[in-house]
């Protein structure tokens, strides 16, 4: 597994359809472009059921709203939770999606360089503890993923809250 502390290098890995680990606000994430082969690869790496959903990370609410058909009544809520530590379950014309626009500067810069949504999940094998640092990422994923963006977490100590926009209730 390669490591870099350069956001530009990690962004190029992702754009080449590679799976990488990266720091978010509170936990290490695992992800890549929102493509079937990337999703299948992550499922295999994590020993994760194929029907389990992912979070999409966007660099802005504008990007999210351009990519999905979302009712107007949800757009203000989405904008309110932009750059917060909240994942939103959003009804779209094609079913629900889980999306987040991060507040973490390094992660935002990373997403801006990719210019596409990032499919994201926690950096762990299903059912195991999430990796807390780069050494744990290396121990768990060394021969399984292409690389890791070796930067600090964003200061939170847990995964994001999850808000269901349809019910306006937090489910985590």
mmCIF file of C-alpha atoms in Angstrom:
data_model
loop_
_atom_site.group_PDB
_atom_site.id
_atom_site.type_symbol
_atom_site.label_atom_id
_atom_site.label_comp_id
_atom_site.label_asym_id
_atom_site.label_seq_id
_atom_site.Cartn_x
_atom_site.Cartn_y
_atom_site.Cartn_z
ATOM 1 C CA UNK A 1 0.000 0.000 0.000
ATOM 2 C CA UNK A 2 1.288 3.424 -0.932
ATOM 3 C CA UNK A 3 0.978 6.396 1.415
ATOM 4 C CA UNK A 4 1.117 10.108 0.727
ATOM 5 C CA UNK A 5 0.504 13.312 2.632
ATOM 6 C CA UNK A 6 -0.215 15.154 -0.617
ATOM 7 C CA UNK A 7 -3.913 15.596 -1.359
ATOM 8 C CA UNK A 8 -3.191 16.005 -5.081
ATOM 9 C CA UNK A 9 -1.494 12.594 -5.264
ATOM 10 C CA UNK A 10 -4.350 10.818 -3.460
ATOM 11 C CA UNK A 11 -6.886 12.560 -5.728
ATOM 12 C CA UNK A 12 -5.057 11.183 -8.776
ATOM 13 C CA UNK A 13 -5.207 7.680 -7.308
ATOM 14 C CA UNK A 14 -8.972 7.986 -6.921
ATOM 15 C CA UNK A 15 -9.395 9.382 -10.437
ATOM 16 C CA UNK A 16 -7.555 6.280 -11.683
ATOM 17 C CA UNK A 17 -10.364 4.210 -10.093
ATOM 18 C CA UNK A 18 -8.297 3.050 -7.142
ATOM 19 C CA UNK A 19 -9.575 2.338 -3.621
ATOM 20 C CA UNK A 20 -7.873 4.329 -0.887
ATOM 21 C CA UNK A 21 -8.116 5.172 2.816
ATOM 22 C CA UNK A 22 -8.378 8.788 3.969
ATOM 23 C CA UNK A 23 -9.069 10.742 7.150
ATOM 24 C CA UNK A 24 -12.476 12.318 7.686
ATOM 25 C CA UNK A 25 -13.599 14.519 10.556
ATOM 26 C CA UNK A 26 -13.853 11.672 13.039
ATOM 27 C CA UNK A 27 -12.845 8.311 11.575
ATOM 28 C CA UNK A 28 -10.757 6.869 8.765
ATOM 29 C CA UNK A 29 -12.716 6.288 5.580
ATOM 30 C CA UNK A 30 -12.334 3.863 2.714
ATOM 31 C CA UNK A 31 -13.569 4.757 -0.733
ATOM 32 C CA UNK A 32 -13.193 5.697 -4.347
ATOM 33 C CA UNK A 33 -15.245 6.806 -7.324
ATOM 34 C CA UNK A 34 -18.914 5.820 -7.369
ATOM 35 C CA UNK A 35 -18.436 3.003 -9.890
ATOM 36 C CA UNK A 36 -19.696 -0.602 -9.750
ATOM 37 C CA UNK A 37 -16.198 -2.135 -9.842
ATOM 38 C CA UNK A 38 -14.986 0.161 -7.043
ATOM 39 C CA UNK A 39 -18.036 -0.671 -4.910
ATOM 40 C CA UNK A 40 -17.545 -4.407 -5.521
ATOM 41 C CA UNK A 41 -13.880 -4.039 -4.588
ATOM 42 C CA UNK A 42 -14.701 -2.296 -1.318
ATOM 43 C CA UNK A 43 -17.346 -4.913 -0.506
ATOM 44 C CA UNK A 44 -14.757 -7.652 -1.031
ATOM 45 C CA UNK A 45 -12.011 -5.873 0.944
ATOM 46 C CA UNK A 46 -14.326 -5.263 3.899
ATOM 47 C CA UNK A 47 -16.160 -8.624 3.685
ATOM 48 C CA UNK A 48 -19.250 -6.450 3.458
ATOM 49 C CA UNK A 49 -22.687 -7.578 2.218
ATOM 50 C CA UNK A 50 -23.320 -6.267 -1.306
ATOM 51 C CA UNK A 51 -26.720 -4.848 -0.318
ATOM 52 C CA UNK A 52 -25.280 -2.571 2.386
ATOM 53 C CA UNK A 53 -25.457 1.108 1.406
ATOM 54 C CA UNK A 54 -22.663 3.674 1.157
ATOM 55 C CA UNK A 55 -22.345 7.372 1.860
ATOM 56 C CA UNK A 56 -21.582 9.743 -0.996
ATOM 57 C CA UNK A 57 -19.256 12.614 -0.102
ATOM 58 C CA UNK A 58 -19.635 15.849 -2.087
ATOM 59 C CA UNK A 59 -17.533 19.004 -2.075
ATOM 60 C CA UNK A 60 -20.603 21.288 -2.164
ATOM 61 C CA UNK A 61 -24.387 21.298 -1.933
ATOM 62 C CA UNK A 62 -24.415 22.652 -5.507
ATOM 63 C CA UNK A 63 -22.633 19.515 -6.737
ATOM 64 C CA UNK A 64 -25.089 17.281 -4.858
ATOM 65 C CA UNK A 65 -28.140 19.146 -6.169
ATOM 66 C CA UNK A 66 -26.835 19.039 -9.760
ATOM 67 C CA UNK A 67 -26.293 15.273 -9.687
ATOM 68 C CA UNK A 68 -29.629 14.181 -8.199
ATOM 69 C CA UNK A 69 -33.274 15.110 -8.696
ATOM 70 C CA UNK A 70 -34.231 16.296 -5.215
ATOM 71 C CA UNK A 71 -37.481 17.952 -4.157
ATOM 72 C CA UNK A 72 -37.201 21.683 -3.503
ATOM 73 C CA UNK A 73 -38.455 21.243 0.076
ATOM 74 C CA UNK A 74 -35.208 19.409 0.915
ATOM 75 C CA UNK A 75 -32.763 21.844 -0.680
ATOM 76 C CA UNK A 76 -32.727 24.339 2.204
ATOM 77 C CA UNK A 77 -32.178 21.533 4.717
ATOM 78 C CA UNK A 78 -29.302 20.245 2.584
ATOM 79 C CA UNK A 79 -27.755 23.720 2.429
ATOM 80 C CA UNK A 80 -28.163 24.090 6.209
ATOM 81 C CA UNK A 81 -26.203 20.870 6.779
ATOM 82 C CA UNK A 82 -23.485 21.658 4.235
ATOM 83 C CA UNK A 83 -20.030 21.657 5.831
ATOM 84 C CA UNK A 84 -21.317 20.015 8.995
ATOM 85 C CA UNK A 85 -20.632 16.640 10.521
ATOM 86 C CA UNK A 86 -24.049 15.338 9.432
ATOM 87 C CA UNK A 87 -24.842 12.638 6.896
ATOM 88 C CA UNK A 88 -28.240 13.185 5.300
ATOM 89 C CA UNK A 89 -30.597 10.472 4.067
ATOM 90 C CA UNK A 90 -32.165 12.244 1.090
ATOM 91 C CA UNK A 91 -35.174 11.120 -0.957
ATOM 92 C CA UNK A 92 -34.448 11.427 -4.696
ATOM 93 C CA UNK A 93 -36.400 10.490 -7.805
ATOM 94 C CA UNK A 94 -34.472 7.166 -7.820
ATOM 95 C CA UNK A 95 -34.789 6.277 -4.129
ATOM 96 C CA UNK A 96 -32.900 7.442 -1.064
ATOM 97 C CA UNK A 97 -29.211 8.319 -0.930
ATOM 98 C CA UNK A 98 -26.912 8.994 2.015
ATOM 99 C CA UNK A 99 -24.860 12.130 1.375
ATOM 100 C CA UNK A 100 -22.551 14.447 3.267
ATOM 101 C CA UNK A 101 -20.710 17.665 2.492
ATOM 102 C CA UNK A 102 -17.809 17.592 4.980
ATOM 103 C CA UNK A 103 -16.526 20.375 7.197
ATOM 104 C CA UNK A 104 -12.975 18.964 7.357
ATOM 105 C CA UNK A 105 -10.665 21.203 5.293
ATOM 106 C CA UNK A 106 -8.355 18.467 3.997
ATOM 107 C CA UNK A 107 -11.281 16.246 3.035
ATOM 108 C CA UNK A 108 -13.042 19.151 1.300
ATOM 109 C CA UNK A 109 -9.900 20.021 -0.651
ATOM 110 C CA UNK A 110 -9.561 16.360 -1.622
ATOM 111 C CA UNK A 111 -13.163 16.245 -2.894
ATOM 112 C CA UNK A 112 -12.724 19.493 -4.835
ATOM 113 C CA UNK A 113 -9.731 18.027 -6.672
ATOM 114 C CA UNK A 114 -11.656 14.860 -7.557
ATOM 115 C CA UNK A 115 -14.666 16.894 -8.797
ATOM 116 C CA UNK A 116 -16.898 13.834 -8.417
ATOM 117 C CA UNK A 117 -18.746 12.266 -5.497
ATOM 118 C CA UNK A 118 -16.688 9.859 -3.437
ATOM 119 C CA UNK A 119 -18.278 6.588 -2.347
ATOM 120 C CA UNK A 120 -17.324 6.239 1.305
ATOM 121 C CA UNK A 121 -17.485 3.841 4.206
ATOM 122 C CA UNK A 122 -15.579 3.337 7.427
ATOM 123 C CA UNK A 123 -12.053 1.929 7.207
ATOM 124 C CA UNK A 124 -12.558 -1.439 8.856
ATOM 125 C CA UNK A 125 -13.430 -5.017 8.087
ATOM 126 C CA UNK A 126 -17.187 -5.455 8.606
ATOM 127 C CA UNK A 127 -17.955 -6.031 12.269
ATOM 128 C CA UNK A 128 -14.509 -4.892 13.462
ATOM 129 C CA UNK A 129 -13.376 -1.632 15.049
ATOM 130 C CA UNK A 130 -12.704 1.299 12.721
ATOM 131 C CA UNK A 131 -9.047 2.138 12.098
ATOM 132 C CA UNK A 132 -7.992 5.036 14.331
ATOM 133 C CA UNK A 133 -4.707 5.977 12.658
ATOM 134 C CA UNK A 134 -2.488 5.307 9.662
ATOM 135 C CA UNK A 135 -0.701 2.429 11.414
ATOM 136 C CA UNK A 136 -3.991 0.595 11.912
ATOM 137 C CA UNK A 137 -4.948 1.301 8.279
ATOM 138 C CA UNK A 138 -1.660 -0.248 7.164
ATOM 139 C CA UNK A 139 -2.115 -3.269 9.446
ATOM 140 C CA UNK A 140 -5.640 -4.005 8.191
ATOM 141 C CA UNK A 141 -5.462 -2.962 4.524
ATOM 142 C CA UNK A 142 -1.771 -3.075 3.529
ATOM 143 C CA UNK A 143 -2.137 -5.544 0.662
ATOM 144 C CA UNK A 144 -5.831 -4.831 -0.031
ATOM 145 C CA UNK A 145 -6.039 -1.175 -1.098
ATOM 146 C CA UNK A 146 -3.947 0.979 -3.383
ATOM 147 C CA UNK A 147 -3.009 3.694 -0.925
ATOM 148 C CA UNK A 148 -3.775 6.001 1.975
ATOM 149 C CA UNK A 149 -3.820 9.769 2.399
ATOM 150 C CA UNK A 150 -1.749 10.155 5.550
ATOM 151 C CA UNK A 151 -3.136 13.301 7.179
ATOM 152 C CA UNK A 152 -4.750 14.013 10.547
ATOM 153 C CA UNK A 153 -8.378 13.369 11.374
ATOM 154 C CA UNK A 154 -10.575 16.445 11.718
ATOM 155 C CA UNK A 155 -10.845 16.435 15.498
ATOM 156 C CA UNK A 156 -14.102 14.529 16.043
ATOM 157 C CA UNK A 157 -14.135 11.300 18.053
ATOM 158 C CA UNK A 158 -16.978 9.430 16.360
ATOM 159 C CA UNK A 159 -18.744 8.882 13.027
ATOM 160 C CA UNK A 160 -21.083 11.580 11.700
ATOM 161 C CA UNK A 161 -24.669 12.004 12.852
ATOM 162 C CA UNK A 162 -27.252 10.706 10.376
ATOM 163 C CA UNK A 163 -30.357 12.799 9.646
ATOM 164 C CA UNK A 164 -33.284 11.366 7.669
ATOM 165 C CA UNK A 165 -34.635 14.377 5.767
ATOM 166 C CA UNK A 166 -37.981 12.704 5.096
ATOM 167 C CA UNK A 167 -38.784 12.204 8.802
ATOM 168 C CA UNK A 168 -36.515 15.012 10.095
ATOM 169 C CA UNK A 169 -35.173 12.571 12.705
ATOM 170 C CA UNK A 170 -31.613 11.679 13.611
ATOM 171 C CA UNK A 171 -31.095 7.928 13.292
ATOM 172 C CA UNK A 172 -27.543 8.028 14.669
#
